[in-house]
Every structure is written in C-alpha cells, then in structure tokens.
Coordinates of C-alpha atoms in Angstrom, one line a residue:
Chain A
X26 CA -6.1 -58.1 -34.2
X27 CA -2.9 -56.3 -34.7
X28 CA -0.7 -56.6 -37.8
X29 CA 2.8 -57.8 -37.4
X30 CA 5.9 -57.5 -39.6
X31 CA 9.0 -58.2 -37.5
X32 CA 8.7 -61.9 -37.0
X33 CA 10.4 -64.7 -38.8
X34 CA 7.0 -65.7 -40.3
X35 CA 6.5 -62.3 -41.9
X36 CA 9.9 -62.2 -43.6
X37 CA 8.2 -64.2 -46.4
X38 CA 5.6 -61.5 -46.8
X39 CA 8.4 -58.9 -47.0
X40 CA 10.2 -61.0 -49.6
X41 CA 7.1 -61.3 -51.8
X42 CA 6.8 -57.5 -51.8
X43 CA 10.4 -56.5 -52.1
X44 CA 11.3 -59.0 -54.8
X45 CA 8.2 -59.0 -57.0
X46 CA 6.5 -55.7 -56.4
X47 CA 7.3 -52.0 -56.0
X48 CA 7.7 -49.4 -58.7
X49 CA 8.8 -50.6 -62.1
X50 CA 10.8 -48.6 -64.4
X51 CA 11.2 -49.3 -68.1
X52 CA 14.2 -47.4 -69.4
X53 CA 17.7 -48.1 -70.8
X54 CA 19.3 -46.5 -67.8
X55 CA 17.8 -48.9 -65.4
X56 CA 19.3 -52.1 -64.0
X57 CA 16.3 -53.8 -62.5
X58 CA 15.4 -57.1 -60.9
X59 CA 11.9 -57.1 -62.5
X60 CA 11.6 -60.3 -64.5
X61 CA 15.2 -61.3 -64.1
X62 CA 15.7 -63.9 -61.4
X63 CA 18.8 -62.4 -59.7
X64 CA 17.7 -64.3 -56.7
X65 CA 16.8 -67.9 -57.7
X66 CA 13.8 -69.7 -56.3
X67 CA 16.0 -71.9 -54.2
X68 CA 17.8 -69.0 -52.5
X69 CA 14.4 -67.3 -52.1
X70 CA 13.1 -70.4 -50.3
X71 CA 16.3 -70.7 -48.2
X72 CA 15.9 -67.1 -47.1
X73 CA 12.3 -67.7 -46.0
X74 CA 13.3 -70.8 -44.0
X75 CA 12.7 -74.5 -44.6
X76 CA 9.1 -74.6 -43.5
X77 CA 8.1 -72.1 -46.2
X78 CA 9.8 -74.0 -49.0
X79 CA 6.4 -75.2 -49.7
X80 CA 5.2 -71.7 -50.5
X81 CA 7.6 -71.4 -53.4
X82 CA 6.3 -74.1 -55.6
X83 CA 8.3 -77.0 -54.1
X84 CA 5.0 -78.3 -53.0
X85 CA 4.1 -78.7 -56.6
X86 CA 6.5 -81.5 -57.2
X87 CA 5.4 -83.4 -54.1
X88 CA 1.8 -82.9 -55.1
X89 CA 2.4 -84.1 -58.6
X90 CA 4.0 -87.2 -57.2
X91 CA 1.1 -87.8 -54.9
X92 CA -1.4 -87.4 -57.7
X93 CA 0.5 -89.7 -59.9
X94 CA 0.5 -92.4 -57.3
X95 CA -3.3 -91.8 -56.7
X96 CA -3.9 -92.2 -60.4
X97 CA -1.9 -95.5 -60.5
X98 CA -3.9 -96.7 -57.6
X99 CA -7.2 -96.0 -59.4
X100 CA -5.9 -97.9 -62.5
X101 CA -4.9 -100.8 -60.3
X102 CA -8.3 -101.0 -58.8
X103 CA -10.0 -100.8 -62.1
X104 CA -8.0 -103.8 -63.3
X105 CA -8.9 -105.7 -60.1
X106 CA -12.5 -105.0 -60.7
X107 CA -12.4 -106.4 -64.2
X108 CA -10.7 -109.6 -63.1
Chain B
X4 CA 43.6 -44.2 -77.0
X5 CA 42.6 -47.1 -79.1
X6 CA 39.0 -48.4 -79.2
X7 CA 39.4 -51.0 -76.5
X8 CA 40.9 -48.4 -74.1
X9 CA 38.1 -46.0 -74.9
X10 CA 35.5 -48.7 -74.2
X11 CA 37.2 -49.6 -70.9
X12 CA 37.4 -46.1 -69.6
X13 CA 33.7 -45.7 -70.4
X14 CA 32.8 -48.7 -68.4
X15 CA 34.9 -47.4 -65.5
X16 CA 33.1 -44.1 -65.7
X17 CA 29.6 -45.5 -65.5
X18 CA 28.2 -45.3 -62.0
X19 CA 24.9 -46.2 -60.4
X20 CA 22.4 -44.8 -58.0
X21 CA 20.5 -47.5 -56.0
X22 CA 16.9 -46.5 -55.7
X23 CA 15.0 -47.0 -52.5
X24 CA 11.9 -44.9 -53.0
X25 CA 10.4 -41.7 -54.3
X26 CA 8.7 -39.1 -52.1
X27 CA 7.6 -35.5 -52.2
X28 CA 10.7 -33.2 -52.5
X29 CA 11.4 -31.9 -49.0
X30 CA 11.9 -28.3 -48.0
X31 CA 15.0 -29.2 -46.1
X32 CA 17.9 -31.2 -47.5
X33 CA 18.0 -34.7 -46.2
X34 CA 21.0 -36.8 -45.6
X35 CA 20.1 -40.1 -43.9
X36 CA 23.6 -41.3 -43.0
X37 CA 25.3 -44.6 -43.7
X38 CA 22.1 -46.7 -43.4
X39 CA 22.1 -48.1 -46.9
X40 CA 23.2 -51.5 -48.2
X41 CA 26.7 -52.3 -47.3
X42 CA 26.8 -49.2 -45.0
X43 CA 26.5 -46.8 -47.9
X44 CA 25.5 -43.2 -47.4
X45 CA 21.8 -42.6 -48.2
X46 CA 20.7 -39.2 -49.4
X47 CA 18.2 -37.4 -51.6
X48 CA 18.2 -36.2 -55.1
X49 CA 15.3 -33.8 -55.8
X50 CA 13.8 -32.5 -59.0
X51 CA 10.5 -30.7 -59.3
X52 CA 7.9 -32.0 -57.0
X53 CA 9.6 -35.3 -56.1
X54 CA 12.8 -36.7 -54.8
X55 CA 14.5 -40.1 -55.0
X56 CA 16.1 -41.7 -51.9
X57 CA 19.4 -43.2 -53.1
X58 CA 22.9 -44.4 -52.4
X59 CA 25.9 -44.4 -54.8
X60 CA 26.9 -47.8 -56.2
X61 CA 28.5 -49.5 -59.1
X62 CA 26.5 -49.8 -62.3
X63 CA 25.7 -53.4 -61.7
X64 CA 23.1 -55.2 -59.6
X65 CA 23.7 -56.5 -56.1
X66 CA 24.0 -60.2 -56.5
X67 CA 25.0 -63.0 -54.1
X68 CA 24.5 -66.6 -53.3
X69 CA 25.1 -66.0 -49.6
X70 CA 21.7 -66.2 -47.9
X71 CA 22.6 -64.1 -44.9
X72 CA 24.1 -61.4 -47.0
X73 CA 21.0 -61.2 -49.3
X74 CA 18.7 -61.3 -46.3
X75 CA 20.5 -58.4 -44.7
X76 CA 20.3 -56.4 -48.0
X77 CA 16.6 -56.9 -48.2
X78 CA 16.0 -55.9 -44.6
X79 CA 18.2 -52.9 -45.1
X80 CA 16.2 -51.9 -48.2
X81 CA 13.0 -52.0 -46.2
X82 CA 14.6 -50.2 -43.2
X83 CA 15.7 -47.3 -45.4
X84 CA 12.2 -47.0 -46.8
X85 CA 10.8 -47.0 -43.3
X86 CA 13.1 -44.1 -42.2
X87 CA 12.4 -42.2 -45.4
X88 CA 8.7 -42.6 -44.7
X89 CA 9.1 -41.0 -41.3
X90 CA 11.0 -38.0 -42.8
X91 CA 9.1 -37.6 -46.1
X92 CA 5.7 -39.0 -45.5
X93 CA 4.1 -41.6 -47.8
X94 CA 6.6 -42.8 -50.3
X95 CA 6.5 -45.0 -53.5
X96 CA 8.8 -47.9 -52.8
X97 CA 11.0 -49.6 -55.4
X98 CA 11.7 -53.3 -55.7
X99 CA 15.0 -54.5 -54.4
X100 CA 17.9 -53.8 -56.7
X101 CA 16.7 -51.1 -59.0
X102 CA 19.6 -49.0 -60.1
X103 CA 19.9 -46.1 -62.4
X104 CA 23.2 -46.0 -64.2
X105 CA 25.1 -43.5 -66.4
X106 CA 28.2 -41.4 -66.7
X107 CA 26.3 -38.7 -64.7
X108 CA 23.8 -40.8 -62.8
X109 CA 22.5 -37.8 -60.8
X110 CA 21.4 -36.2 -64.0
X111 CA 19.7 -39.5 -65.0
X112 CA 17.8 -39.5 -61.8
X113 CA 16.8 -35.9 -62.2
X114 CA 15.7 -36.4 -65.8
X115 CA 13.7 -39.5 -64.8
X116 CA 12.0 -37.6 -61.9
X117 CA 11.0 -34.7 -64.2
X118 CA 9.8 -37.0 -67.0
X119 CA 7.7 -39.1 -64.7
X120 CA 6.3 -36.3 -62.5
X121 CA 2.7 -36.8 -63.6
X122 CA 2.8 -40.6 -63.3
X123 CA 4.4 -40.3 -59.9
X124 CA 1.8 -37.8 -58.7
X125 CA -1.0 -40.1 -59.7
X126 CA 0.6 -43.0 -57.9
X127 CA 1.3 -41.0 -54.7
X128 CA -2.2 -39.6 -54.7
X129 CA -3.5 -43.2 -54.6
X130 CA -1.4 -44.3 -51.7
X131 CA -1.1 -41.0 -49.7
X132 CA -1.8 -41.5 -46.0
X133 CA -2.4 -45.2 -46.4
X134 CA -0.5 -48.4 -45.6
X135 CA -0.4 -51.8 -47.1
X136 CA -1.4 -54.9 -45.2
X137 CA -1.2 -58.6 -46.1
X138 CA -4.0 -60.9 -45.1
X139 CA -4.0 -64.6 -45.5
X140 CA -6.7 -66.9 -44.2
X141 CA -5.9 -70.5 -43.7
X142 CA -8.2 -73.5 -43.2
X143 CA -7.7 -77.1 -42.6
X144 CA -9.1 -78.9 -45.7
X145 CA -8.9 -82.3 -44.1
X146 CA -10.9 -81.1 -41.1
X147 CA -13.6 -79.6 -43.4
X148 CA -13.7 -82.8 -45.4
X149 CA -14.3 -84.8 -42.2
X150 CA -17.0 -82.3 -41.2
X151 CA -18.8 -82.8 -44.5
X152 CA -18.5 -86.6 -44.3
X153 CA -20.1 -86.5 -40.8
X154 CA -22.9 -84.0 -41.6
X155 CA -24.0 -84.7 -45.1
X156 CA -27.1 -87.0 -45.1
X157 CA -26.6 -88.3 -48.6
X158 CA -23.1 -89.4 -47.6
X159 CA -24.4 -91.0 -44.5
X160 CA -26.8 -93.1 -46.6
X161 CA -24.0 -94.1 -49.1
X162 CA -21.8 -95.1 -46.2
X163 CA -24.5 -97.4 -44.9
X164 CA -24.7 -99.0 -48.4
X165 CA -21.0 -99.3 -48.4
X166 CA -21.0 -101.6 -45.4
X167 CA -22.9 -104.3 -47.2
X168 CA -21.5 -103.7 -50.8
X169 CA -19.5 -106.0 -52.9
X170 CA -15.9 -105.0 -53.8
X171 CA -17.0 -103.7 -57.2
X172 CA -19.9 -101.7 -55.9
X173 CA -17.9 -100.5 -53.0
X174 CA -15.4 -98.8 -55.3
X175 CA -18.1 -96.9 -57.1
X176 CA -19.8 -95.9 -53.9
X177 CA -16.5 -94.5 -52.6
X178 CA -16.1 -92.6 -55.8
X179 CA -19.5 -91.1 -55.4
X180 CA -18.8 -90.1 -51.8
X181 CA -15.6 -88.5 -52.9
X182 CA -17.4 -86.5 -55.6
X183 CA -20.0 -85.2 -53.2
X184 CA -17.3 -84.3 -50.6
X185 CA -15.4 -82.4 -53.3
X186 CA -18.5 -80.5 -54.5
X187 CA -19.4 -79.6 -50.9
X188 CA -15.9 -78.5 -50.2
X189 CA -15.9 -76.3 -53.2
X190 CA -19.3 -74.8 -52.3
X191 CA -18.2 -74.1 -48.8
X192 CA -14.9 -72.6 -49.9
X193 CA -16.7 -70.3 -52.4
X194 CA -19.1 -69.3 -49.7
X195 CA -16.5 -68.4 -47.2
X196 CA -14.3 -66.7 -49.7
X197 CA -17.1 -64.4 -50.8
X198 CA -18.1 -63.8 -47.2
X199 CA -14.6 -62.8 -46.0
X200 CA -13.9 -60.9 -49.2
X201 CA -17.0 -58.8 -48.5
X202 CA -16.0 -58.1 -44.9
X203 CA -12.4 -57.2 -45.7
X204 CA -13.3 -55.1 -48.7
X205 CA -15.5 -52.9 -46.5
X206 CA -12.5 -52.0 -44.4
X207 CA -10.0 -51.3 -47.2
X208 CA -9.6 -48.5 -49.7
X209 CA -8.1 -50.9 -52.2
X210 CA -7.8 -54.6 -52.3
X211 CA -5.7 -56.9 -54.5
X212 CA -6.2 -60.6 -54.7
X213 CA -2.9 -62.3 -54.6
X214 CA -1.7 -65.8 -55.8
X215 CA -2.1 -68.6 -53.3
X216 CA 1.2 -70.3 -52.7
X217 CA 0.7 -72.4 -49.6
X218 CA -1.7 -75.4 -49.2
X219 CA -4.7 -74.8 -47.0
X220 CA -4.9 -71.2 -47.9
X221 CA -8.4 -69.9 -48.5
X222 CA -7.4 -66.4 -49.6
X223 CA -4.4 -64.1 -49.9
X224 CA -5.0 -60.3 -50.1
X225 CA -3.0 -57.2 -50.1
X226 CA -5.0 -54.2 -48.8
X227 CA -4.4 -50.5 -48.9
X228 CA -5.9 -49.0 -45.8
X229 CA -6.1 -45.5 -44.3
X230 CA -4.5 -45.4 -40.9
X231 CA -7.7 -44.6 -39.2
X232 CA -9.4 -47.7 -40.6
X233 CA -6.8 -50.2 -39.6
X234 CA -8.5 -50.9 -36.3
X235 CA -11.8 -51.7 -38.0
X236 CA -10.0 -54.1 -40.3
X237 CA -8.4 -55.7 -37.2
X238 CA -11.8 -56.2 -35.6
X239 CA -13.2 -57.8 -38.7
X240 CA -10.2 -60.2 -38.8
X241 CA -10.8 -61.0 -35.1
X242 CA -14.3 -62.1 -36.0
X243 CA -13.0 -64.3 -38.9
X244 CA -10.2 -65.8 -36.9
X245 CA -12.2 -68.6 -35.4
X246 CA -12.1 -72.3 -35.9
X247 CA -11.7 -73.8 -38.6
X248 CA -10.0 -70.6 -40.0
X249 CA -6.9 -68.9 -38.9
X250 CA -5.8 -65.4 -40.0
X251 CA -2.3 -64.0 -40.7
X252 CA -2.3 -60.2 -40.7
X253 CA 1.0 -58.6 -41.7
X254 CA 2.1 -55.0 -42.1
X255 CA 2.1 -52.1 -42.2
X256 CA 4.1 -52.2 -45.4
X257 CA 4.9 -49.5 -47.9
X258 CA 2.5 -49.7 -50.8
X259 CA 4.5 -52.2 -52.8
X260 CA 1.4 -53.8 -54.3
X261 CA -0.3 -50.6 -55.3
X262 CA 2.3 -48.8 -57.4

C-alpha cells in the first residue's frame, strides 16, 4: 500500500497537522495559533468539504439527538409494559 | 512627540517573521524565491547550528473568513516546508500562522534560535531521516453487529424464544440480545485494535495514538517511520486492508506530531 497526500480526502489530514500540531513556542514575541481558534470549527469543516463535517464534531449533535430519541422510545415502551 | 504619537510609531515599527520550519543551518545561503503566503519572498535566517525558514510579514496573524484563501495559505505553508526539506534535509515544522514579532524581528529570530539550540537539537535528532504517516482504519459497525447476531449461539437461542414471547418478555429479550451484541462488539474491537496496533508498531520508530473523530473508525495513528521501513509498513497495511476493514494511509508528512 502506498501513502497518499495530494487528494481531496487527505486535505483533512493536512489540516489536522498544520492547525493543531507542529512546533510550539511560548514567548512574548510570538503570535501563534496554538490554542487560539483563528480558524473556527465551521471554517475548518468547510475547508475539509461537506462530507467531512462529521469529523469535526458536527456528528456529536446528530448523535445526541438520536440518543435522546432512543431514550424517549425506551421510556415509552416501559410505560406501555406497565399498562 | 506626545505619548499617543510615540505609541503609534512603535506599532508601525513592529514587524513580523512568519515561521515555516527550522532546519540545520546550511553552508550556502538559501533564498527560495516568492513561494510564500501571498507570494512573499521566503528566505533563511541562520544562527549557530540552526536556521529558520521565514518570510517578512506584519506583526499580526493571517486571518480570513474566505475558505479558498485560507485553503491556499495552508497548502502554501506545506509546500514551502516541502521545498525546505529538499534543500535542508529533515526539518522541524511549525504550525500554520506562527509569527515572531519585534522592532528588529531578525534579531528576535536569531535570539530564539540560539536560546533553543539544545531543544531543537533534541527534536531534530528524534525525527532525522524519518517521515510522518497517518493511518486510519475504518470498519462497518453495523455489518459487524449483523455478523455477531448471525454467529453467536446464545443470541440464536434468544431469538428463537423471542418468536413466541409476550410483548413484555419480548422487550427484555431484545434488551438482553442488545447487551450481548454490544459486549461482543467491544471484545472484537479491542481484539482487532490490539492486533493492528502490534503489527503497525513493529514497522514504526514512533507511534502516536490520535483522537478518533469520525464514526466507524477503529484507530487513528500518526507514525514516524524511517524511509527504508515505509515499504514494510505498506505491506502490513495491505494485509489489514481486507473486509470488513479499510485503511487510509496518508503521507509522507513533515513530523508535525513528533515535535
């Protein structure tokens, strides 16, 4: 298997590295991105393309909603059983 | 000049040096041309054993809401590091948008390079002659669940019971089946994770376990690998890349995750 890095799919991997990793400097003379969201999550997701929105935590909201609905369903069924 | 004027002139005088990476100080002076962000001239500032690859900029970060613009900046950042690697050998990459500022920013860069020399040497020694690769292994959870449901004998028995069960009993049987499936899924996941971790670890000099961001991801690693060992890693991934798993193998990257 050969590694790739020039495709649309691998741009996400580049983003992960270039925005969140690399050498960190702690000094007054530095203006640095580290810890400061100069690029917001939404822009990050937009850069990576729609299909990878899920990678950047947008899945969490959907998942939460699904789980909430599942919990409601369980409660409903429990009530039905008692009846 | 009054206080305000003095302050303003100070701000105007502060400049920045955008940092791409640090490498070993070369014997020949290197000027890379206008390959930097926004077509800026990229060049080298050397001090002692090391040098910084930079371009001149304002003493403020590059910031924009324009996706295309930011995408281009990021790609340019990476491209400059690639070119620097070809000329200087293994380099220590910076994150996007790290800028040293000051009234004499060149002096600041030199001062920083000298102060950090030991730290930089340590880091470069770790990554010298190696490249970073990203490995993600995906698996279809739903498919695995189905497989478990079809193969587990305990579940088969419960499903038989389910057919004749009352509504109340049915609910509890379904819950029991779900619990068994979940347990099995976790056991399988752990097993495969350990198995693949072992195989990949053998082929890498350093391995970092990364956060999982996408659904259906079994593992997400960054690996630091000597150039001669990359083929071995590729072969191991070929063996892993079989149903129900799929492998994403990216790189080579500068050693962002190991500095």
